[in-house]
Amino acid sequence: MSTFDEVIAADRRIEPRDDMPEAYRATMIRQIAQHAHSEIIGMQPEGIWITRAPSLRRKAILLAKVQDEAGHGLYLYSAAETLGVDRTDLTERLISGKQKYSSIFNYPTLSFADVGVIGWLVDGAAICNQVPLCRSSYGPYARAMIRVCKEESFHQRQGYELLLTMMRGTDAQRAMVQDAVDRWWWPSLMMFGPPDDDSPNTARSMAWKIKRHTNDELRQRFVDMSVPQAEVLGVTLPDPELRWNAERGEHDFGTPDWAELRRVIEGDGPCNAERVENRRWAHEDGAWVRDAAAAHARKKELAA
Ligand code: BYC
């Protein structure tokens, strides 16, 4: 039987029953739970636009996307449960503020263009971050990521298609898109986490092959990917320092406001209180469903 270190060195997967250092288990629980919470909280900013979508087609698309996000949350909570934690307990940790979720979902969605920009930039950033996680060393997480990424790429395209449509519309629609890009660009760059020299977890997570790239490497990849897409759309990315650096073969770009990221992570973003309060309410309101499901399962067990 291989030891944990041998499995990691050979680039194989750690499975739930394998021996693993307690710190590895704790790191995986932290990251997977935080990721699951992000998917579930991430339903809110787009969800509020379902009833206000401008056509039946847009409503059906948005409804399906938000439902996919609920599904991603479920795969991820299931992956976390293979590490010996309980989903109810993780939800308690989210609503009591003990566990984090992605900073990006603490910003408001002010117009329907935000739905398109979330698809293009937020799901685009999520893909950049999550494709390498399909090769993450923890088996259940890596396998969940494969399906999540397939769905995320569909989400990204629906957002981009919505924006292309709006950009072919009226001046007012083009202005809505530009305004949404101005508001979401910097928070999207912050999704990748703090800069590498201020990222306490990266070195160990790279050594354990949980993360395959650092926060800054993925942020750079996202900028390089987004610039040509912005040109095709005809929008301006709100960064005066953004330019191609032929020597590096990458774009130079400005510094995100790291103090803002810290504030949002610590709970002081524009929508943190509202997001968590909505989640707490939904959890309490759904108690009867969980009770009914548990009673049904007990009845079936007794009958068996
Ligand atoms: N927001 O040492 P670091 C989606 C925390 S869902 C909040 O670099 P790590 C979608 C970090 O947790 C997108 N917290 O950490 C859904 C750590 O905290 P603690 C969610 C952040 O883990 C619906 C501390 O800061 N994606 O796309 O090595 C609709 C220091 O950071 C953030 C995932 O969760 C942040 N932005 O790297 C549409 C992906 N950044 O617990 C779209 C999986 C950092 O040590 N997660 N923190 O106190 C990851 O890849 C990594 O956990 C991160 C951070 C790159 C996010």
mmCIF file of C-alpha atoms and ligand atoms in Angstrom:
data_model
loop_
_atom_site.group_PDB
_atom_site.id
_atom_site.type_symbol
_atom_site.label_atom_id
_atom_site.label_comp_id
_atom_site.label_asym_id
_atom_site.label_seq_id
_atom_site.Cartn_x
_atom_site.Cartn_y
_atom_site.Cartn_z
ATOM 1 C CA MET A 1 0.000 0.000 0.000
ATOM 2 C CA SER A 2 1.341 3.440 -0.942
ATOM 3 C CA THR A 3 1.764 6.145 1.627
ATOM 4 C CA PHE A 4 0.165 9.566 1.218
ATOM 5 C CA ASP A 5 3.478 11.075 0.083
ATOM 6 C CA GLU A 6 3.992 8.336 -2.517
ATOM 7 C CA VAL A 7 0.503 8.872 -3.965
ATOM 8 C CA ILE A 8 1.095 12.625 -4.215
ATOM 9 C CA ALA A 9 4.577 12.170 -5.725
ATOM 10 C CA ALA A 10 3.194 9.738 -8.337
ATOM 11 C CA ASP A 11 0.431 12.220 -9.209
ATOM 12 C CA ARG A 12 -2.293 9.748 -8.289
ATOM 13 C CA ARG A 13 -5.506 10.559 -6.378
ATOM 14 C CA ILE A 14 -6.117 10.456 -2.649
ATOM 15 C CA GLU A 15 -9.418 8.679 -2.000
ATOM 16 C CA PRO A 16 -11.714 9.041 1.057
ATOM 17 C CA ARG A 17 -10.471 5.909 2.887
ATOM 18 C CA ASP A 18 -6.778 6.579 2.273
ATOM 19 C CA ASP A 19 -4.542 7.810 5.048
ATOM 20 C CA MET A 20 -4.033 11.532 4.842
ATOM 21 C CA PRO A 21 -2.456 14.105 7.149
ATOM 22 C CA GLU A 22 -5.052 15.871 9.297
ATOM 23 C CA ALA A 23 -3.945 19.213 7.839
ATOM 24 C CA TYR A 24 -4.646 17.901 4.303
ATOM 25 C CA ARG A 25 -8.112 16.786 5.390
ATOM 26 C CA ALA A 26 -8.767 20.176 7.031
ATOM 27 C CA THR A 27 -7.563 22.070 3.953
ATOM 28 C CA MET A 28 -9.750 20.019 1.644
ATOM 29 C CA ILE A 29 -12.792 20.508 3.893
ATOM 30 C CA ARG A 30 -12.119 24.256 4.004
ATOM 31 C CA GLN A 31 -11.712 24.641 0.247
ATOM 32 C CA ILE A 32 -14.526 22.305 -0.853
ATOM 33 C CA ALA A 33 -17.001 23.726 1.694
ATOM 34 C CA GLN A 34 -16.122 27.280 0.733
ATOM 35 C CA HIS A 35 -16.553 26.359 -2.916
ATOM 36 C CA ALA A 36 -19.944 24.715 -2.223
ATOM 37 C CA HIS A 37 -21.086 27.757 -0.228
ATOM 38 C CA SER A 38 -20.053 30.010 -3.140
ATOM 39 C CA GLU A 39 -22.215 28.066 -5.563
ATOM 40 C CA ILE A 40 -25.243 28.272 -3.265
ATOM 41 C CA ILE A 41 -24.799 31.936 -2.306
ATOM 42 C CA GLY A 42 -23.967 32.618 -5.977
ATOM 43 C CA MET A 43 -27.569 31.747 -6.889
ATOM 44 C CA GLN A 44 -28.791 34.964 -5.257
ATOM 45 C CA PRO A 45 -27.346 37.792 -7.395
ATOM 46 C CA GLU A 46 -28.627 36.201 -10.616
ATOM 47 C CA GLY A 47 -31.729 34.609 -9.090
ATOM 48 C CA ILE A 48 -33.328 37.995 -8.416
ATOM 49 C CA TRP A 49 -33.420 38.602 -12.196
ATOM 50 C CA ILE A 50 -35.418 35.469 -13.068
ATOM 51 C CA THR A 51 -38.768 37.223 -12.624
ATOM 52 C CA ARG A 52 -37.536 40.300 -14.511
ATOM 53 C CA ALA A 53 -35.865 38.585 -17.500
ATOM 54 C CA PRO A 54 -36.825 40.429 -20.716
ATOM 55 C CA SER A 55 -38.160 37.386 -22.613
ATOM 56 C CA LEU A 56 -39.301 33.811 -22.058
ATOM 57 C CA ARG A 57 -36.075 32.577 -23.688
ATOM 58 C CA ARG A 58 -33.866 34.599 -21.325
ATOM 59 C CA LYS A 59 -35.964 33.496 -18.354
ATOM 60 C CA ALA A 60 -35.627 29.800 -19.265
ATOM 61 C CA ILE A 61 -31.854 30.155 -19.737
ATOM 62 C CA LEU A 62 -31.358 31.975 -16.450
ATOM 63 C CA LEU A 63 -33.566 29.560 -14.527
ATOM 64 C CA ALA A 64 -31.544 26.612 -15.868
ATOM 65 C CA LYS A 65 -28.253 28.310 -14.991
ATOM 66 C CA VAL A 66 -29.273 29.076 -11.422
ATOM 67 C CA GLN A 67 -30.497 25.484 -11.017
ATOM 68 C CA ASP A 68 -27.104 24.243 -12.285
ATOM 69 C CA GLU A 69 -25.473 26.269 -9.514
ATOM 70 C CA ALA A 70 -27.633 24.513 -6.919
ATOM 71 C CA GLY A 71 -26.481 21.226 -8.480
ATOM 72 C CA HIS A 72 -22.815 22.270 -8.222
ATOM 73 C CA GLY A 73 -23.345 23.062 -4.556
ATOM 74 C CA LEU A 74 -24.801 19.593 -4.025
ATOM 75 C CA TYR A 75 -21.926 17.755 -5.765
ATOM 76 C CA LEU A 76 -19.477 19.771 -3.705
ATOM 77 C CA TYR A 77 -21.207 19.232 -0.341
ATOM 78 C CA SER A 78 -21.246 15.511 -1.193
ATOM 79 C CA ALA A 79 -17.514 15.615 -1.964
ATOM 80 C CA ALA A 80 -16.921 17.366 1.398
ATOM 81 C CA GLU A 81 -18.975 14.708 3.209
ATOM 82 C CA THR A 82 -16.509 12.024 2.025
ATOM 83 C CA LEU A 83 -14.032 13.701 4.398
ATOM 84 C CA GLY A 84 -16.205 13.035 7.437
ATOM 85 C CA VAL A 85 -18.144 16.285 7.769
ATOM 86 C CA ASP A 86 -21.875 16.784 7.656
ATOM 87 C CA ARG A 87 -23.620 19.091 5.205
ATOM 88 C CA THR A 88 -25.980 20.502 7.849
ATOM 89 C CA ASP A 89 -22.993 21.365 9.965
ATOM 90 C CA LEU A 90 -21.280 23.075 7.005
ATOM 91 C CA THR A 91 -24.420 25.130 6.355
ATOM 92 C CA GLU A 92 -24.433 26.169 10.021
ATOM 93 C CA ARG A 93 -20.815 27.270 9.643
ATOM 94 C CA LEU A 94 -21.771 29.363 6.611
ATOM 95 C CA ILE A 95 -24.700 31.131 8.208
ATOM 96 C CA SER A 96 -22.837 31.756 11.442
ATOM 97 C CA GLY A 97 -20.002 33.378 9.463
ATOM 98 C CA LYS A 98 -17.410 30.758 10.479
ATOM 99 C CA GLN A 99 -16.785 29.676 6.877
ATOM 100 C CA LYS A 100 -16.208 31.906 3.899
ATOM 101 C CA TYR A 101 -17.617 32.004 0.381
ATOM 102 C CA SER A 102 -16.338 33.803 -2.700
ATOM 103 C CA SER A 103 -16.050 37.575 -2.335
ATOM 104 C CA ILE A 104 -17.583 38.085 -5.786
ATOM 105 C CA PHE A 105 -21.114 37.342 -4.615
ATOM 106 C CA ASN A 106 -21.137 40.294 -2.239
ATOM 107 C CA TYR A 107 -21.661 42.802 -5.045
ATOM 108 C CA PRO A 108 -25.139 43.848 -6.228
ATOM 109 C CA THR A 109 -26.645 43.071 -9.652
ATOM 110 C CA LEU A 110 -28.063 46.406 -10.774
ATOM 111 C CA SER A 111 -29.258 45.692 -14.324
ATOM 112 C CA PHE A 112 -29.929 42.753 -16.643
ATOM 113 C CA ALA A 113 -26.524 43.375 -18.257
ATOM 114 C CA ASP A 114 -25.033 42.160 -14.958
ATOM 115 C CA VAL A 115 -26.433 38.703 -15.748
ATOM 116 C CA GLY A 116 -24.416 38.692 -18.991
ATOM 117 C CA VAL A 117 -21.286 40.054 -17.332
ATOM 118 C CA ILE A 118 -21.478 37.492 -14.518
ATOM 119 C CA GLY A 119 -21.640 34.780 -17.188
ATOM 120 C CA TRP A 120 -18.750 36.236 -19.171
ATOM 121 C CA LEU A 121 -16.377 37.410 -16.430
ATOM 122 C CA VAL A 122 -17.375 35.598 -13.221
ATOM 123 C CA ASP A 123 -17.973 32.223 -14.852
ATOM 124 C CA GLY A 124 -14.939 32.871 -17.068
ATOM 125 C CA ALA A 125 -12.784 33.424 -13.966
ATOM 126 C CA ALA A 126 -14.353 30.361 -12.355
ATOM 127 C CA ILE A 127 -13.375 28.242 -15.381
ATOM 128 C CA CYS A 128 -9.771 29.510 -15.276
ATOM 129 C CA ASN A 129 -9.605 28.611 -11.594
ATOM 130 C CA GLN A 130 -11.498 25.321 -11.795
ATOM 131 C CA VAL A 131 -10.149 23.575 -14.908
ATOM 132 C CA PRO A 132 -6.840 22.871 -13.102
ATOM 133 C CA LEU A 133 -8.860 21.640 -10.099
ATOM 134 C CA CYS A 134 -10.027 18.711 -12.293
ATOM 135 C CA ARG A 135 -6.459 17.445 -11.658
ATOM 136 C CA SER A 136 -6.593 18.217 -7.952
ATOM 137 C CA SER A 137 -5.134 15.449 -5.752
ATOM 138 C CA TYR A 138 -8.365 14.687 -3.854
ATOM 139 C CA GLY A 139 -10.344 12.244 -6.020
ATOM 140 C CA PRO A 140 -13.975 13.166 -5.186
ATOM 141 C CA TYR A 141 -13.241 16.896 -5.606
ATOM 142 C CA ALA A 142 -11.385 16.424 -8.906
ATOM 143 C CA ARG A 143 -14.185 14.274 -10.317
ATOM 144 C CA ALA A 144 -16.898 16.742 -9.230
ATOM 145 C CA MET A 145 -14.933 19.504 -10.962
ATOM 146 C CA ILE A 146 -15.104 17.777 -14.354
ATOM 147 C CA ARG A 147 -18.866 18.074 -14.533
ATOM 148 C CA VAL A 148 -18.904 21.516 -12.911
ATOM 149 C CA CYS A 149 -16.458 22.823 -15.537
ATOM 150 C CA LYS A 150 -18.519 21.488 -18.436
ATOM 151 C CA GLU A 151 -21.543 23.345 -17.120
ATOM 152 C CA GLU A 152 -19.517 26.469 -16.320
ATOM 153 C CA SER A 153 -18.306 26.734 -19.903
ATOM 154 C CA PHE A 154 -21.912 26.650 -21.075
ATOM 155 C CA HIS A 155 -22.712 29.386 -18.521
ATOM 156 C CA GLN A 156 -19.834 31.493 -19.753
ATOM 157 C CA ARG A 157 -21.049 31.265 -23.347
ATOM 158 C CA GLN A 158 -24.622 32.169 -22.480
ATOM 159 C CA GLY A 159 -23.346 35.313 -20.747
ATOM 160 C CA TYR A 160 -21.169 36.271 -23.676
ATOM 161 C CA GLU A 161 -24.009 35.649 -26.135
ATOM 162 C CA LEU A 162 -26.328 37.849 -24.059
ATOM 163 C CA LEU A 163 -23.745 40.645 -24.101
ATOM 164 C CA LEU A 164 -23.168 40.315 -27.864
ATOM 165 C CA THR A 165 -26.912 40.678 -28.347
ATOM 166 C CA MET A 166 -27.085 43.768 -26.134
ATOM 167 C CA MET A 167 -24.073 45.309 -27.882
ATOM 168 C CA ARG A 168 -25.935 44.984 -31.196
ATOM 169 C CA GLY A 169 -28.916 46.806 -29.630
ATOM 170 C CA THR A 170 -29.438 50.455 -28.691
ATOM 171 C CA ASP A 171 -26.983 52.999 -27.251
ATOM 172 C CA ALA A 172 -28.716 52.599 -23.892
ATOM 173 C CA GLN A 173 -28.134 48.841 -23.963
ATOM 174 C CA ARG A 174 -24.452 49.312 -24.864
ATOM 175 C CA ALA A 175 -24.112 51.765 -21.971
ATOM 176 C CA MET A 176 -25.669 49.205 -19.610
ATOM 177 C CA VAL A 177 -23.111 46.604 -20.678
ATOM 178 C CA GLN A 178 -20.175 49.004 -20.253
ATOM 179 C CA ASP A 179 -21.440 50.045 -16.815
ATOM 180 C CA ALA A 180 -21.709 46.399 -15.739
ATOM 181 C CA VAL A 181 -18.183 45.646 -17.035
ATOM 182 C CA ASP A 182 -16.843 48.663 -15.104
ATOM 183 C CA ARG A 183 -18.377 47.368 -11.882
ATOM 184 C CA TRP A 184 -17.476 43.635 -12.228
ATOM 185 C CA TRP A 185 -13.977 43.712 -13.728
ATOM 186 C CA TRP A 186 -11.962 44.340 -10.544
ATOM 187 C CA PRO A 187 -14.063 42.092 -8.279
ATOM 188 C CA SER A 188 -13.599 39.322 -10.908
ATOM 189 C CA LEU A 189 -9.802 39.676 -10.638
ATOM 190 C CA MET A 190 -10.152 39.380 -6.851
ATOM 191 C CA MET A 191 -11.880 35.987 -7.183
ATOM 192 C CA PHE A 192 -8.422 34.428 -7.642
ATOM 193 C CA GLY A 193 -7.527 35.364 -4.063
ATOM 194 C CA PRO A 194 -4.816 37.573 -2.558
ATOM 195 C CA PRO A 195 -1.499 38.063 -4.361
ATOM 196 C CA ASP A 196 0.933 35.142 -4.027
ATOM 197 C CA ASP A 197 3.146 36.914 -1.511
ATOM 198 C CA ASP A 198 0.130 37.353 0.757
ATOM 199 C CA SER A 199 -1.500 33.945 0.231
ATOM 200 C CA PRO A 200 -0.890 31.798 3.326
ATOM 201 C CA ASN A 201 -2.267 28.558 1.841
ATOM 202 C CA THR A 202 -0.804 28.465 -1.663
ATOM 203 C CA ALA A 203 2.642 26.934 -1.018
ATOM 204 C CA ARG A 204 1.286 23.955 0.916
ATOM 205 C CA SER A 205 -1.694 23.439 -1.394
ATOM 206 C CA MET A 206 0.685 23.421 -4.389
ATOM 207 C CA ALA A 207 2.988 20.889 -2.663
ATOM 208 C CA TRP A 208 -0.041 18.666 -2.013
ATOM 209 C CA LYS A 209 -1.195 19.184 -5.634
ATOM 210 C CA ILE A 210 -4.562 20.520 -4.481
ATOM 211 C CA LYS A 211 -3.785 23.731 -6.386
ATOM 212 C CA ARG A 212 -1.883 23.382 -9.662
ATOM 213 C CA HIS A 213 -1.218 27.088 -10.226
ATOM 214 C CA THR A 214 -0.808 30.046 -7.926
ATOM 215 C CA ASN A 215 -3.419 32.797 -7.535
ATOM 216 C CA ASP A 216 -1.336 35.265 -9.582
ATOM 217 C CA GLU A 217 -0.689 32.774 -12.395
ATOM 218 C CA LEU A 218 -4.410 32.155 -12.834
ATOM 219 C CA ARG A 219 -5.251 35.865 -12.580
ATOM 220 C CA GLN A 220 -2.773 36.564 -15.400
ATOM 221 C CA ARG A 221 -4.287 33.793 -17.516
ATOM 222 C CA PHE A 222 -7.744 35.302 -16.996
ATOM 223 C CA VAL A 223 -6.612 38.803 -18.033
ATOM 224 C CA ASP A 224 -4.922 37.449 -21.170
ATOM 225 C CA MET A 225 -8.052 35.497 -22.060
ATOM 226 C CA SER A 226 -10.464 38.385 -21.423
ATOM 227 C CA VAL A 227 -8.727 41.164 -23.409
ATOM 228 C CA PRO A 228 -9.460 39.777 -26.915
ATOM 229 C CA GLN A 229 -12.998 38.870 -25.831
ATOM 230 C CA ALA A 230 -13.564 42.478 -24.691
ATOM 231 C CA GLU A 231 -12.324 43.712 -28.085
ATOM 232 C CA VAL A 232 -14.781 41.494 -29.957
ATOM 233 C CA LEU A 233 -17.580 42.718 -27.704
ATOM 234 C CA GLY A 234 -16.580 46.355 -28.120
ATOM 235 C CA VAL A 235 -16.275 47.167 -24.408
ATOM 236 C CA THR A 236 -13.418 48.847 -22.559
ATOM 237 C CA LEU A 237 -11.880 47.112 -19.557
ATOM 238 C CA PRO A 238 -11.624 49.756 -16.805
ATOM 239 C CA ASP A 239 -7.858 49.601 -16.269
ATOM 240 C CA PRO A 240 -5.640 52.371 -17.699
ATOM 241 C CA GLU A 241 -2.531 50.248 -17.041
ATOM 242 C CA LEU A 242 -3.759 47.338 -19.144
ATOM 243 C CA ARG A 243 -1.462 46.786 -22.125
ATOM 244 C CA TRP A 244 0.307 44.014 -24.039
ATOM 245 C CA ASN A 245 3.873 43.397 -22.895
ATOM 246 C CA ALA A 246 5.661 41.864 -25.888
ATOM 247 C CA GLU A 247 8.727 40.981 -23.818
ATOM 248 C CA ARG A 248 6.729 38.925 -21.302
ATOM 249 C CA GLY A 249 4.231 37.697 -23.888
ATOM 250 C CA GLU A 250 1.433 38.634 -21.449
ATOM 251 C CA HIS A 251 -0.597 41.700 -20.533
ATOM 252 C CA ASP A 252 0.511 44.132 -17.867
ATOM 253 C CA PHE A 253 -2.369 45.240 -15.690
ATOM 254 C CA GLY A 254 -3.123 47.434 -12.666
ATOM 255 C CA THR A 255 -3.209 46.323 -9.032
ATOM 256 C CA PRO A 256 -6.593 45.324 -7.624
ATOM 257 C CA ASP A 257 -7.624 47.072 -4.414
ATOM 258 C CA TRP A 258 -6.458 44.406 -1.953
ATOM 259 C CA ALA A 259 -7.835 46.347 1.018
ATOM 260 C CA GLU A 260 -11.281 46.072 -0.581
ATOM 261 C CA LEU A 261 -10.845 42.289 -1.001
ATOM 262 C CA ARG A 262 -9.886 41.980 2.684
ATOM 263 C CA ARG A 263 -12.926 44.012 3.737
ATOM 264 C CA VAL A 264 -15.298 41.935 1.604
ATOM 265 C CA ILE A 265 -13.813 38.631 2.833
ATOM 266 C CA GLU A 266 -14.156 39.816 6.419
ATOM 267 C CA GLY A 267 -17.879 40.440 5.896
ATOM 268 C CA ASP A 268 -17.994 44.139 5.106
ATOM 269 C CA GLY A 269 -18.842 44.081 1.378
ATOM 270 C CA PRO A 270 -21.908 45.787 -0.105
ATOM 271 C CA CYS A 271 -24.165 42.698 0.164
ATOM 272 C CA ASN A 272 -22.580 40.318 2.724
ATOM 273 C CA ALA A 273 -25.256 40.776 5.403
ATOM 274 C CA GLU A 274 -28.123 40.384 2.921
ATOM 275 C CA ARG A 275 -26.659 37.253 1.290
ATOM 276 C CA VAL A 276 -26.098 35.447 4.577
ATOM 277 C CA GLU A 277 -29.444 36.532 5.998
ATOM 278 C CA ASN A 278 -31.262 35.208 2.884
ATOM 279 C CA ARG A 279 -29.422 31.911 3.225
ATOM 280 C CA ARG A 280 -30.292 31.668 6.931
ATOM 281 C CA TRP A 281 -33.953 32.375 6.185
ATOM 282 C CA ALA A 282 -34.072 29.790 3.349
ATOM 283 C CA HIS A 283 -32.415 27.178 5.570
ATOM 284 C CA GLU A 284 -34.910 27.727 8.402
ATOM 285 C CA ASP A 285 -37.845 27.916 6.002
ATOM 286 C CA GLY A 286 -36.786 24.562 4.505
ATOM 287 C CA ALA A 287 -36.609 22.748 7.855
ATOM 288 C CA TRP A 288 -39.966 21.014 7.275
ATOM 289 C CA VAL A 289 -38.706 19.565 3.970
ATOM 290 C CA ARG A 290 -35.654 18.047 5.677
ATOM 291 C CA ASP A 291 -37.843 16.723 8.513
ATOM 292 C CA ALA A 292 -40.309 15.193 6.036
ATOM 293 C CA ALA A 293 -37.494 13.565 4.019
ATOM 294 C CA ALA A 294 -35.960 12.108 7.194
ATOM 295 C CA ALA A 295 -39.369 10.797 8.374
ATOM 296 C CA HIS A 296 -39.954 9.209 4.955
ATOM 297 C CA ALA A 297 -36.524 7.545 5.020
ATOM 298 C CA ARG A 298 -37.204 6.155 8.541
ATOM 299 C CA LYS A 299 -40.573 4.786 7.420
ATOM 300 C CA LYS A 300 -38.983 3.038 4.436
ATOM 301 C CA GLU A 301 -36.262 1.608 6.681
ATOM 302 C CA LEU A 302 -38.859 0.189 9.088
ATOM 303 C CA ALA A 303 -40.823 -1.325 6.197
ATOM 304 C CA ALA A 304 -37.709 -3.018 4.747
HETATM 305 N N1 BYC B 1 -13.253 35.250 -1.598
HETATM 306 O O1 BYC B 1 -4.213 31.528 0.981
HETATM 307 P P1 BYC B 1 -5.298 31.889 0.043
HETATM 308 C C1 BYC B 1 -18.527 30.241 -8.993
HETATM 309 C C2 BYC B 1 -9.613 33.346 1.457
HETATM 310 S S1 BYC B 1 -18.144 29.757 -7.416
HETATM 311 C C3 BYC B 1 -13.370 34.823 -0.324
HETATM 312 O O2 BYC B 1 -4.898 32.319 -1.304
HETATM 313 P P2 BYC B 1 -6.457 29.419 -1.012
HETATM 314 C C4 BYC B 1 -19.899 30.571 -9.376
HETATM 315 C C5 BYC B 1 -9.083 31.929 1.481
HETATM 316 O O3 BYC B 1 -10.137 30.995 1.556
HETATM 317 C C6 BYC B 1 -16.477 30.356 -7.187
HETATM 318 N N2 BYC B 1 -12.314 34.299 0.367
HETATM 319 O O4 BYC B 1 -6.368 30.670 -0.036
HETATM 320 C C7 BYC B 1 -20.965 30.201 -8.604
HETATM 321 C C8 BYC B 1 -8.229 31.941 2.713
HETATM 322 O O5 BYC B 1 -9.090 31.883 3.853
HETATM 323 P P3 BYC B 1 -8.868 30.969 5.164
HETATM 324 C C9 BYC B 1 -15.829 29.775 -5.998
HETATM 325 C C10 BYC B 1 -11.135 34.218 -0.287
HETATM 326 O O6 BYC B 1 -7.545 28.562 -0.543
HETATM 327 C C11 BYC B 1 -22.261 30.619 -8.922
HETATM 328 C C12 BYC B 1 -7.629 33.331 2.698
HETATM 329 O O7 BYC B 1 -8.526 34.132 1.933
HETATM 330 N N3 BYC B 1 -14.612 29.106 -6.398
HETATM 331 O O8 BYC B 1 -17.623 30.369 -9.711
HETATM 332 O O9 BYC B 1 -5.108 28.806 -1.216
HETATM 333 C C13 BYC B 1 -22.463 31.465 -10.032
HETATM 334 C C14 BYC B 1 -6.240 33.374 2.086
HETATM 335 O O10 BYC B 1 -6.231 33.032 0.678
HETATM 336 C C15 BYC B 1 -10.971 34.629 -1.609
HETATM 337 C C16 BYC B 1 -13.892 28.412 -5.529
HETATM 338 O O11 BYC B 1 -14.193 28.330 -4.367
HETATM 339 C C17 BYC B 1 -12.088 35.172 -2.274
HETATM 340 N N4 BYC B 1 -12.021 35.601 -3.538
HETATM 341 O O12 BYC B 1 -6.844 30.083 -2.425
HETATM 342 C C18 BYC B 1 -21.388 31.811 -10.830
HETATM 343 C C19 BYC B 1 -12.701 27.709 -6.127
HETATM 344 N N5 BYC B 1 -9.695 34.422 -1.967
HETATM 345 O O13 BYC B 1 -9.968 29.971 5.125
HETATM 346 C C20 BYC B 1 -20.099 31.377 -10.515
HETATM 347 C C21 BYC B 1 -11.965 26.807 -5.177
HETATM 348 C C22 BYC B 1 -9.072 33.913 -0.908
HETATM 349 O O14 BYC B 1 -7.517 30.351 5.081
HETATM 350 N N6 BYC B 1 -11.087 27.562 -4.289
HETATM 351 N N7 BYC B 1 -9.925 33.801 0.106
HETATM 352 O O15 BYC B 1 -9.036 31.936 6.279
HETATM 353 C C23 BYC B 1 -9.840 27.947 -4.646
HETATM 354 O O16 BYC B 1 -9.369 27.730 -5.753
HETATM 355 C C24 BYC B 1 -9.011 28.620 -3.575
HETATM 356 O O17 BYC B 1 -9.597 28.340 -2.318
HETATM 357 C C25 BYC B 1 -8.856 30.169 -3.787
HETATM 358 C C26 BYC B 1 -8.078 30.744 -2.580
HETATM 359 C C27 BYC B 1 -8.053 30.424 -5.049
HETATM 360 C C28 BYC B 1 -10.213 30.846 -3.862
#
